[in-house]
Short mmCIF file of C-alpha atoms in Angstrom, two decimals:
data_model
loop_
_atom_site.label_atom_id
_atom_site.label_comp_id
_atom_site.label_asym_id
_atom_site.label_seq_id
_atom_site.Cartn_x
_atom_site.Cartn_y
_atom_site.Cartn_z
CA MET A 1 141.21 26.53 212.31
CA THR A 2 138.30 25.46 210.11
CA VAL A 3 137.38 28.18 207.67
CA ALA A 4 133.71 27.66 207.06
CA SER A 5 133.51 29.30 203.63
CA THR A 6 136.59 27.61 202.17
CA ALA A 7 135.94 24.39 200.27
CA VAL A 8 139.40 23.63 198.91
CA GLU A 9 142.74 25.23 199.56
CA PHE A 10 146.14 24.40 198.09
CA ARG A 11 149.07 25.69 200.17
CA SER A 12 152.26 25.60 198.09
CA VAL A 13 151.58 22.06 197.04
CA SER A 14 154.24 20.11 195.20
CA PHE A 15 153.78 16.60 193.92
CA ARG A 16 156.34 14.20 192.55
CA HIS A 17 155.50 11.07 190.61
CA VAL A 18 156.85 7.83 192.15
CA SER A 19 159.55 7.95 189.46
CA GLY A 20 160.71 11.25 191.00
CA ARG A 21 159.42 13.33 188.08
CA PRO A 22 157.97 16.57 189.44
CA VAL A 23 154.32 16.97 188.41
CA LEU A 24 153.15 19.98 190.43
CA SER A 25 155.32 22.63 191.99
CA GLU A 26 154.37 25.21 194.61
CA MET A 27 150.71 25.39 193.64
CA SER A 28 148.50 27.62 195.78
CA PHE A 29 144.88 28.63 195.40
CA THR A 30 141.72 28.95 197.48
CA LEU A 31 138.27 27.92 196.38
CA SER A 32 135.21 29.13 198.28
CA LYS A 33 132.09 27.04 198.67
CA GLY A 34 129.85 27.17 195.62
CA GLU A 35 132.62 28.20 193.26
CA ALA A 36 133.37 26.31 190.07
CA LEU A 37 137.01 26.15 189.04
CA ALA A 38 137.83 25.09 185.49
CA LEU A 39 141.37 23.80 185.01
CA VAL A 40 142.71 24.17 181.49
CA GLY A 41 146.10 23.54 179.98
CA ARG A 42 147.92 21.11 177.77
CA SER A 43 147.94 17.37 178.34
CA GLY A 44 150.47 16.38 180.96
CA SER A 45 150.46 19.79 182.62
CA GLY A 46 149.19 18.31 185.91
CA LYS A 47 145.46 19.11 185.83
CA THR A 48 144.27 15.61 186.66
CA THR A 49 146.83 15.44 189.47
CA VAL A 50 145.16 18.47 191.07
CA LEU A 51 141.88 16.54 191.22
CA LYS A 52 143.50 13.40 192.60
CA LEU A 53 145.20 15.40 195.33
CA ILE A 54 141.81 16.71 196.45
CA ASN A 55 140.24 13.28 196.98
CA ARG A 56 143.52 11.88 198.25
CA LEU A 57 144.13 9.40 195.48
CA PHE A 58 147.51 11.15 195.73
CA GLU A 59 149.12 12.82 198.72
CA PRO A 60 151.24 15.96 198.29
CA SER A 61 155.02 15.56 198.39
CA ALA A 62 155.23 19.02 199.98
CA GLY A 63 152.71 21.58 201.12
CA GLU A 64 149.12 20.92 202.13
CA VAL A 65 145.78 20.33 200.44
CA LEU A 66 142.91 21.38 202.69
CA VAL A 67 139.32 20.28 202.18
CA GLU A 68 136.86 22.20 204.35
CA GLY A 69 139.83 23.55 206.26
CA VAL A 70 141.31 20.16 207.15
CA PRO A 71 144.43 18.74 205.45
CA THR A 72 143.52 15.72 203.30
CA THR A 73 146.15 13.68 205.12
CA ALA A 74 144.26 14.30 208.38
CA TRP A 75 140.95 13.14 206.89
CA ASP A 76 139.85 9.55 207.02
CA PRO A 77 140.27 8.85 203.28
CA ILE A 78 137.01 6.90 203.07
CA ARG A 79 134.97 9.69 204.71
CA LEU A 80 136.70 12.32 202.61
CA ARG A 81 135.94 10.51 199.35
CA ARG A 82 132.31 9.89 200.26
CA ARG A 83 131.91 13.67 200.49
CA ILE A 84 133.44 14.19 197.05
CA GLY A 85 131.78 13.21 193.79
CA TYR A 86 134.23 12.17 191.07
CA VAL A 87 133.55 11.90 187.37
CA ILE A 88 136.38 10.56 185.23
CA GLN A 89 136.75 10.72 181.50
CA GLU A 90 136.64 6.94 181.06
CA VAL A 91 133.47 7.06 183.21
CA GLY A 92 134.47 3.91 185.08
CA LEU A 93 130.93 2.53 185.45
CA PHE A 94 130.85 -0.91 187.03
CA PRO A 95 130.15 -3.28 184.13
CA HIS A 96 128.62 -5.96 186.40
CA LEU A 97 126.01 -3.63 187.91
CA THR A 98 122.88 -2.18 186.35
CA VAL A 99 122.56 1.55 185.78
CA ALA A 100 120.35 1.86 188.88
CA ARG A 101 122.83 0.01 191.07
CA ASN A 102 125.75 2.02 189.69
CA VAL A 103 123.98 5.26 190.54
CA GLY A 104 122.87 4.00 193.95
CA LEU A 105 126.27 2.71 194.96
CA VAL A 106 127.51 5.46 197.26
CA PRO A 107 124.13 5.67 199.05
CA THR A 108 124.34 1.87 199.46
CA LEU A 109 127.84 2.16 200.92
CA GLU A 110 126.53 4.89 203.21
CA GLY A 111 123.86 2.50 204.45
CA TRP A 112 120.75 4.28 203.18
CA GLU A 113 117.40 2.48 203.36
CA PRO A 114 116.67 0.58 200.10
CA GLU A 115 113.49 2.58 199.49
CA ARG A 116 115.28 5.89 199.92
CA ILE A 117 117.97 4.71 197.48
CA ARG A 118 115.32 3.69 194.95
CA VAL A 119 113.63 7.08 195.11
CA ARG A 120 116.97 8.90 194.90
CA VAL A 121 118.11 6.86 191.89
CA ARG A 122 114.89 7.61 190.00
CA GLU A 123 115.22 11.29 190.78
CA LEU A 124 118.87 11.35 189.63
CA LEU A 125 118.23 9.49 186.40
CA ARG A 126 115.46 11.93 185.50
CA MET A 127 117.75 14.79 186.43
CA VAL A 128 120.36 13.68 183.88
CA GLY A 129 117.66 13.09 181.27
CA LEU A 130 117.39 9.29 181.37
CA SER A 131 114.04 7.59 181.94
CA PRO A 132 114.38 5.40 185.07
CA GLU A 133 111.96 2.84 183.60
CA ARG A 134 113.88 2.47 180.35
CA PHE A 135 117.43 2.70 181.63
CA GLY A 136 117.44 1.62 185.28
CA ASP A 137 117.81 -2.09 184.59
CA ARG A 138 120.26 -1.84 181.71
CA TYR A 139 123.93 -2.62 181.98
CA PRO A 140 126.58 -0.04 181.05
CA HIS A 141 127.55 -1.86 177.84
CA GLU A 142 123.97 -1.40 176.61
CA LEU A 143 124.31 2.39 176.69
CA SER A 144 125.76 4.91 174.24
CA GLY A 145 128.76 6.97 175.25
CA GLY A 146 126.61 9.98 176.04
CA GLN A 147 124.23 7.94 178.18
CA ARG A 148 127.16 6.49 180.09
CA GLN A 149 128.52 9.95 180.80
CA ARG A 150 125.11 10.96 182.13
CA VAL A 151 125.06 7.93 184.41
CA GLY A 152 128.59 8.81 185.54
CA VAL A 153 127.46 12.32 186.51
CA ALA A 154 124.36 10.98 188.28
CA ARG A 155 126.48 8.47 190.20
CA ALA A 156 128.95 11.14 191.29
CA VAL A 157 126.28 13.34 192.87
CA ALA A 158 124.11 10.51 194.24
CA ALA A 159 124.81 11.04 197.94
CA ASP A 160 124.66 14.82 197.44
CA PRO A 161 128.37 15.52 197.97
CA PRO A 162 129.24 19.15 198.71
CA LEU A 163 132.24 18.94 196.36
CA VAL A 164 132.38 17.47 192.86
CA LEU A 165 135.50 16.77 190.78
CA MET A 166 135.21 16.11 187.07
CA ASP A 167 137.98 15.07 184.68
CA GLU A 168 136.95 15.95 181.13
CA PRO A 169 133.43 14.75 181.89
CA PHE A 170 132.11 15.52 178.44
CA GLY A 171 135.35 14.98 176.52
CA ALA A 172 134.49 11.78 174.68
CA LEU A 173 131.13 12.98 173.35
CA ASP A 174 130.01 14.21 169.97
CA PRO A 175 129.67 18.01 169.84
CA ILE A 176 125.86 18.08 169.96
CA THR A 177 125.50 15.74 172.93
CA ARG A 178 128.33 17.58 174.63
CA ALA A 179 126.61 20.94 174.24
CA GLU A 180 123.35 19.51 175.59
CA LEU A 181 125.01 17.96 178.61
CA GLN A 182 127.02 21.09 179.32
CA GLN A 183 123.84 23.17 179.28
CA GLU A 184 121.98 20.69 181.48
CA PHE A 185 124.85 20.48 183.88
CA ARG A 186 125.01 24.28 184.07
CA ASP A 187 121.32 24.45 184.97
CA LEU A 188 121.89 21.83 187.67
CA GLN A 189 124.85 23.71 189.00
CA MET A 190 122.83 26.93 189.18
CA GLN A 191 120.24 25.15 191.35
CA LEU A 192 122.52 23.11 193.57
CA LYS A 193 125.49 25.45 194.00
CA ARG A 194 127.96 22.70 194.65
CA THR A 195 131.65 23.41 194.74
CA LEU A 196 133.07 22.13 191.49
CA VAL A 197 136.59 21.54 190.20
CA PHE A 198 136.81 20.27 186.66
CA VAL A 199 139.41 19.64 184.00
CA THR A 200 138.63 20.47 180.40
CA HIS A 201 140.24 21.10 177.05
CA ASP A 202 137.23 23.02 175.91
CA ILE A 203 137.40 26.79 176.50
CA PRO A 204 133.68 27.38 175.84
CA GLU A 205 132.94 24.68 178.41
CA ALA A 206 135.30 26.32 180.91
CA CYS A 207 133.54 29.68 180.39
CA LEU A 208 130.06 28.16 180.59
CA LEU A 209 130.55 26.11 183.75
CA GLY A 210 133.43 27.82 185.51
CA SER A 211 133.21 30.80 187.80
CA ARG A 212 136.99 30.89 187.53
CA ILE A 213 139.42 29.46 185.04
CA GLY A 214 142.81 28.25 186.14
CA LEU A 215 145.53 27.71 183.58
CA VAL A 216 147.97 24.99 184.53
CA GLN A 217 151.30 24.86 182.81
CA ASP A 218 154.25 22.64 183.72
CA GLY A 219 152.71 21.94 187.11
CA ARG A 220 152.11 25.56 188.01
CA LEU A 221 148.91 27.54 188.20
CA VAL A 222 149.97 30.45 185.99
CA GLU A 223 146.62 32.28 185.94
CA CYS A 224 143.36 31.97 187.85
CA LEU A 225 140.76 34.42 186.53
CA THR A 226 137.06 34.84 185.85
CA PRO A 227 136.04 33.77 182.34
CA GLU A 228 135.78 37.40 181.17
CA GLU A 229 139.22 38.25 182.51
CA PHE A 230 140.63 35.03 181.12
CA LEU A 231 139.52 35.70 177.56
CA ARG A 232 140.94 39.24 177.75
CA SER A 233 144.16 38.22 179.46
CA GLU A 234 147.38 39.45 177.89
CA HIS A 235 149.36 36.76 179.69
CA PRO A 236 151.49 35.09 177.01
CA GLU A 237 150.66 31.58 178.24
CA VAL A 238 146.93 32.27 178.19
CA GLN A 239 147.30 33.68 174.69
CA ALA A 240 149.23 30.58 173.64
CA VAL A 241 146.61 28.25 175.07
CA LEU A 242 143.74 30.18 173.51
CA ARG A 243 145.55 29.98 170.19
CA THR A 244 146.33 26.27 170.40
CA LEU A 245 142.79 25.51 171.53
CA ARG A 246 141.37 27.47 168.61
CA VAL A 247 143.61 25.59 166.21
CA SER A 248 142.68 22.22 167.69
CA ASN A 249 139.02 23.26 167.58
CA ARG A 250 139.23 23.98 163.90
CA TYR A 251 140.89 20.71 162.93
CA ASP A 252 139.68 18.20 165.48
CA ARG A 253 135.99 18.49 164.96
CA MET B 1 131.76 -57.71 175.06
CA GLU B 2 133.78 -59.36 177.79
CA PHE B 3 134.49 -55.82 178.86
CA ILE B 4 130.81 -55.11 179.55
CA GLN B 5 130.71 -58.40 181.39
CA PHE B 6 133.52 -57.17 183.58
CA PHE B 7 131.58 -54.03 184.48
CA VAL B 8 128.54 -56.10 185.36
CA LEU B 9 130.59 -58.44 187.54
CA HIS B 10 132.66 -55.80 189.27
CA GLY B 11 130.10 -52.98 189.33
CA ASP B 12 130.35 -52.58 193.10
CA GLU B 13 134.07 -52.06 193.02
CA VAL B 14 133.85 -49.67 190.08
CA LEU B 15 131.35 -47.60 192.02
CA ARG B 16 133.37 -47.66 195.22
CA LEU B 17 136.59 -46.59 193.52
CA THR B 18 134.74 -43.94 191.50
CA GLY B 19 133.39 -42.61 194.78
CA GLU B 20 136.87 -42.52 196.30
CA HIS B 21 138.12 -40.79 193.21
CA LEU B 22 135.42 -38.15 193.45
CA VAL B 23 136.30 -37.51 197.10
CA LEU B 24 140.01 -37.18 196.25
CA VAL B 25 139.32 -34.72 193.43
CA GLY B 26 136.71 -32.80 195.42
CA LEU B 27 138.97 -32.37 198.43
CA SER B 28 142.03 -31.49 196.41
CA THR B 29 140.22 -28.98 194.19
CA GLY B 30 138.49 -27.55 197.25
CA GLY B 31 141.85 -27.18 198.96
CA ALA B 32 143.36 -25.56 195.91
CA VAL B 33 140.46 -23.06 195.78
CA LEU B 34 140.71 -22.28 199.50
CA ILE B 35 144.45 -21.66 199.26
CA GLY B 36 144.71 -20.46 195.67
CA ILE B 37 142.11 -17.67 195.57
CA PRO B 38 143.32 -15.84 198.70
CA LEU B 39 146.90 -16.33 197.51
CA GLY B 40 145.96 -14.92 194.08
CA VAL B 41 144.26 -11.91 195.71
CA GLY B 42 147.39 -11.29 197.76
CA LEU B 43 149.63 -11.55 194.71
CA ALA B 44 147.39 -9.26 192.66
CA ARG B 45 147.81 -6.60 195.35
CA ASN B 46 151.54 -7.11 195.87
CA PRO B 47 153.21 -7.16 192.46
CA ARG B 48 156.60 -7.59 194.10
CA TRP B 49 155.68 -11.11 195.28
CA ARG B 50 153.93 -12.08 192.09
CA ARG B 51 156.87 -13.34 190.05
CA PRO B 52 158.65 -15.40 192.72
CA VAL B 53 155.47 -17.04 194.03
CA LEU B 54 153.96 -17.77 190.60
CA GLY B 55 157.40 -19.07 189.58
CA LEU B 56 157.46 -21.45 192.53
CA VAL B 57 153.92 -22.69 191.81
CA ASN B 58 154.97 -23.20 188.21
CA VAL B 59 158.01 -25.22 189.22
CA ILE B 60 155.84 -27.51 191.35
CA GLN B 61 153.71 -28.11 188.28
CA THR B 62 156.75 -29.31 186.32
CA ILE B 63 157.74 -32.01 188.84
CA PRO B 64 156.57 -35.38 187.48
CA SER B 65 153.70 -36.54 189.67
CA LEU B 66 155.23 -39.89 190.61
CA ALA B 67 158.42 -38.08 191.61
CA LEU B 68 156.45 -35.66 193.78
CA PHE B 69 154.80 -38.56 195.59
CA ALA B 70 158.22 -40.13 196.09
CA ILE B 71 159.55 -36.85 197.52
CA LEU B 72 156.60 -36.54 199.90
CA ILE B 73 156.58 -40.09 201.27
CA PRO B 74 159.71 -39.83 203.49
CA LEU B 75 158.72 -36.40 204.89
CA PRO B 76 157.56 -36.33 208.51
CA VAL B 77 153.98 -35.27 209.40
CA ILE B 78 152.76 -34.51 205.87
CA GLY B 79 154.44 -37.57 204.28
CA GLY B 80 153.83 -41.26 204.46
CA ILE B 81 151.70 -43.69 202.52
CA GLY B 82 148.02 -42.99 201.98
CA ALA B 83 145.37 -40.52 200.95
CA GLY B 84 146.72 -37.64 203.07
CA THR B 85 150.00 -37.47 201.21
CA ALA B 86 148.23 -37.86 197.88
CA LEU B 87 145.91 -34.97 198.73
CA ILE B 88 148.82 -32.67 199.49
CA ALA B 89 150.37 -33.48 196.13
CA LEU B 90 147.06 -33.04 194.30
CA VAL B 91 146.43 -29.68 195.96
CA LEU B 92 149.91 -28.52 194.96
CA TYR B 93 149.22 -29.47 191.33
CA SER B 94 145.77 -27.89 191.26
CA LEU B 95 147.12 -24.66 192.72
CA LEU B 96 148.68 -23.24 189.54
CA PRO B 97 145.55 -22.73 187.43
CA VAL B 98 143.62 -21.32 190.39
CA VAL B 99 146.35 -18.90 191.51
CA SER B 100 147.38 -17.72 188.07
CA ASN B 101 143.79 -17.23 186.89
CA THR B 102 142.90 -15.33 190.06
CA VAL B 103 145.86 -13.02 189.48
CA ALA B 104 145.01 -12.65 185.79
CA GLY B 105 141.33 -11.98 186.50
CA LEU B 106 142.07 -9.33 189.10
CA THR B 107 144.86 -7.56 187.25
CA GLY B 108 142.83 -7.58 184.03
CA ILE B 109 140.13 -5.30 185.43
CA ASP B 110 139.90 -1.87 183.77
CA PRO B 111 141.95 0.46 186.00
CA ALA B 112 139.34 3.22 185.47
CA VAL B 113 136.74 1.02 187.16
CA LYS B 114 139.00 0.42 190.15
CA GLU B 115 139.91 4.08 190.37
CA ALA B 116 136.24 5.05 190.33
CA ALA B 117 135.57 2.55 193.13
CA VAL B 118 138.38 3.89 195.31
CA ALA B 119 137.46 7.50 194.56
CA MET B 120 133.88 6.93 195.62
CA GLY B 121 135.11 5.88 199.04
CA MET B 122 135.12 2.09 198.97
CA THR B 123 137.21 0.39 201.62
CA ASN B 124 139.68 -2.29 200.51
CA GLN B 125 137.21 -5.00 201.47
CA GLN B 126 134.35 -3.36 199.58
CA LEU B 127 136.57 -2.93 196.53
CA LEU B 128 137.46 -6.63 196.66
CA TRP B 129 133.99 -8.08 197.28
CA ARG B 130 131.82 -5.64 195.35
CA VAL B 131 134.00 -4.90 192.35
CA GLU B 132 137.13 -6.98 191.91
CA LEU B 133 135.94 -10.52 192.68
CA PRO B 134 132.65 -10.21 190.75
CA LEU B 135 134.51 -8.88 187.71
CA ALA B 136 137.24 -11.53 187.93
CA LEU B 137 134.81 -14.37 188.64
CA GLY B 138 134.66 -15.68 185.07
CA VAL B 139 138.44 -16.01 184.77
CA ILE B 140 138.74 -17.51 188.27
CA LEU B 141 136.07 -20.12 187.48
CA THR B 142 137.98 -21.08 184.34
CA GLY B 143 140.98 -21.76 186.59
CA VAL B 144 138.86 -23.89 188.93
CA ARG B 145 137.54 -25.88 185.98
CA LEU B 146 141.10 -26.51 184.72
CA ALA B 147 142.21 -27.52 188.22
CA THR B 148 139.34 -30.01 188.48
CA VAL B 149 140.01 -31.62 185.11
CA ILE B 150 143.73 -31.88 185.83
CA GLY B 151 142.88 -33.26 189.28
CA VAL B 152 140.76 -36.09 187.85
CA GLY B 153 143.68 -37.29 185.75
CA LEU B 154 146.32 -36.89 188.42
CA ALA B 155 144.24 -38.62 191.09
CA THR B 156 144.60 -41.89 189.18
CA ILE B 157 148.31 -41.76 189.95
CA ALA B 158 147.58 -41.28 193.65
CA ALA B 159 146.73 -44.97 193.79
CA ALA B 160 150.48 -45.59 193.52
CA ILE B 161 150.88 -44.52 197.14
CA GLY B 162 147.79 -46.23 198.39
CA ALA B 163 145.30 -43.37 198.14
CA GLY B 164 142.67 -45.50 196.42
CA GLY B 165 140.52 -44.24 193.56
CA LEU B 166 140.23 -45.41 189.98
CA GLY B 167 144.00 -45.61 189.69
CA MET B 168 143.74 -48.88 191.60
CA PHE B 169 142.24 -50.52 188.53
CA ILE B 170 144.78 -48.97 186.22
CA PHE B 171 147.84 -50.00 188.26
CA ARG B 172 146.43 -53.45 188.83
CA GLY B 173 145.69 -53.78 185.13
CA LEU B 174 149.20 -52.67 184.22
CA ALA B 175 150.71 -55.18 186.64
CA MET B 176 148.54 -58.02 185.32
CA LEU B 177 148.66 -56.89 181.68
CA ASP B 178 144.87 -56.91 181.73
CA SER B 179 143.38 -54.30 179.44
CA ARG B 180 139.91 -54.77 180.90
CA LEU B 181 141.17 -53.61 184.29
CA ILE B 182 142.98 -50.65 182.78
CA LEU B 183 139.84 -49.58 180.93
CA ALA B 184 137.72 -50.12 184.03
CA GLY B 185 139.78 -47.36 185.63
CA ALA B 186 140.39 -45.20 182.60
CA ILE B 187 136.85 -44.98 181.22
CA PRO B 188 135.14 -43.75 184.41
CA ALA B 189 138.03 -41.34 184.98
CA ALA B 190 137.77 -39.94 181.48
CA THR B 191 133.99 -39.66 181.83
CA MET B 192 134.43 -37.85 185.12
CA ALA B 193 136.88 -35.39 183.55
CA LEU B 194 134.52 -34.67 180.65
CA ALA B 195 131.54 -34.29 182.97
CA ALA B 196 133.45 -31.93 185.27
CA ASP B 197 134.50 -29.86 182.28
CA LEU B 198 130.93 -29.66 181.00
CA ILE B 199 129.27 -28.89 184.32
CA LEU B 200 131.82 -26.34 185.44
CA GLY B 201 131.69 -24.81 181.96
CA ARG B 202 127.97 -24.23 182.52
CA VAL B 203 128.59 -22.73 185.95
CA GLU B 204 131.17 -20.46 184.39
CA GLN B 205 128.73 -19.25 181.75
CA ARG B 206 125.98 -18.74 184.29
CA PHE B 207 127.97 -16.80 186.89
CA GLY B 208 131.11 -15.72 185.14
CA ALA B 209 129.93 -14.19 181.87
CA ARG B 210 129.91 -10.52 182.75
CA PRO B 211 129.04 -7.88 180.22
CA THR B 212 132.03 -5.66 179.56
CA ALA B 213 131.59 -1.95 179.14
#
């Protein structure tokens, strides 16, 4: 039953909000290991819900979400989530813990030896471009927004999860920092070949980091194409999104 | 001056009753913490129970203390004359600040932080002990400080049902129209309340002041 090369599969997944409002309807797609899927679409289209269905913060109202061939509802939620790194837009760093302890949290929960955690944390901080000596003992409120995002990324990949979910990970940054982080993250991704699902409003980011781009509209996956195909797509919804994104690009920044 | 003379003459009794008072307040605040914090955690996780239970705790707070003692005295097992009954009443009064601050501290945590904790695979217990309680600690300690200060004042009334403490002086002084006796109870009690406020305020600053992101 387990399909070794499949990381994530949605089988006609529908999801209703507790209020009964339908959020996703009949969504299906398959993501192989090592692929990076960028989810784009307007706010409220259901992109974040897709991520939360994968790490079982939500459970599907109908259909199945499979991670490594096993339905999320059959996974022990704790074990499932420990295998999935999650970066959210608000970062969600723990304000009462230092940067080093934030980054080392999942390894701590997994019961790693303190020395191994220390080494791993130093390695991760360097990887995201933060000096362990300067930043390890600081608290999140002593960091800039960009530094916090870096810590958030480092924390998400600390225990080397095979799957990483990111919800507008670079959304709140200034354009220069964002471009730097995107480039750095791309280099990392090239080395580590993790499976990645991320939500973005930024088409250049989707093309840079994604091996495929999925357009979500009204809870449906209307297109799922490579970046080249996506930019050339004649699909009216893709055209509409490209247009609106261009317009927002011109005026927002 | 005759007042100072009184303290010199009756120093032993002042000390003894102050000691009793401290025990009453310590036990009642301790009880309120032991009941109130778990209750607050439960209410923070079950919003459906929050309103009715907090409402009930609030209502208890509005019962005049002498009336509450009078209600408790005829009750079997928990009632009667003495320190036991007084403790039950004092715990009930100290409960409100502890419970409501625990609920406020826990529900006031940034939802993004809690979501991140759950998404990184924390169990409920880990979420509570590693994230929620440390982040809510400052607000919870404020509740404990309030409960203690309120407890010092209320414990003077406990003397009315034979629980001892500094209230003994005050009631005796009222009965004998002797202001020295009243002050002999009131001054140590007031000092105790101020000291508790100061010390627990320090504790709060030391352990509760968490940097916010």
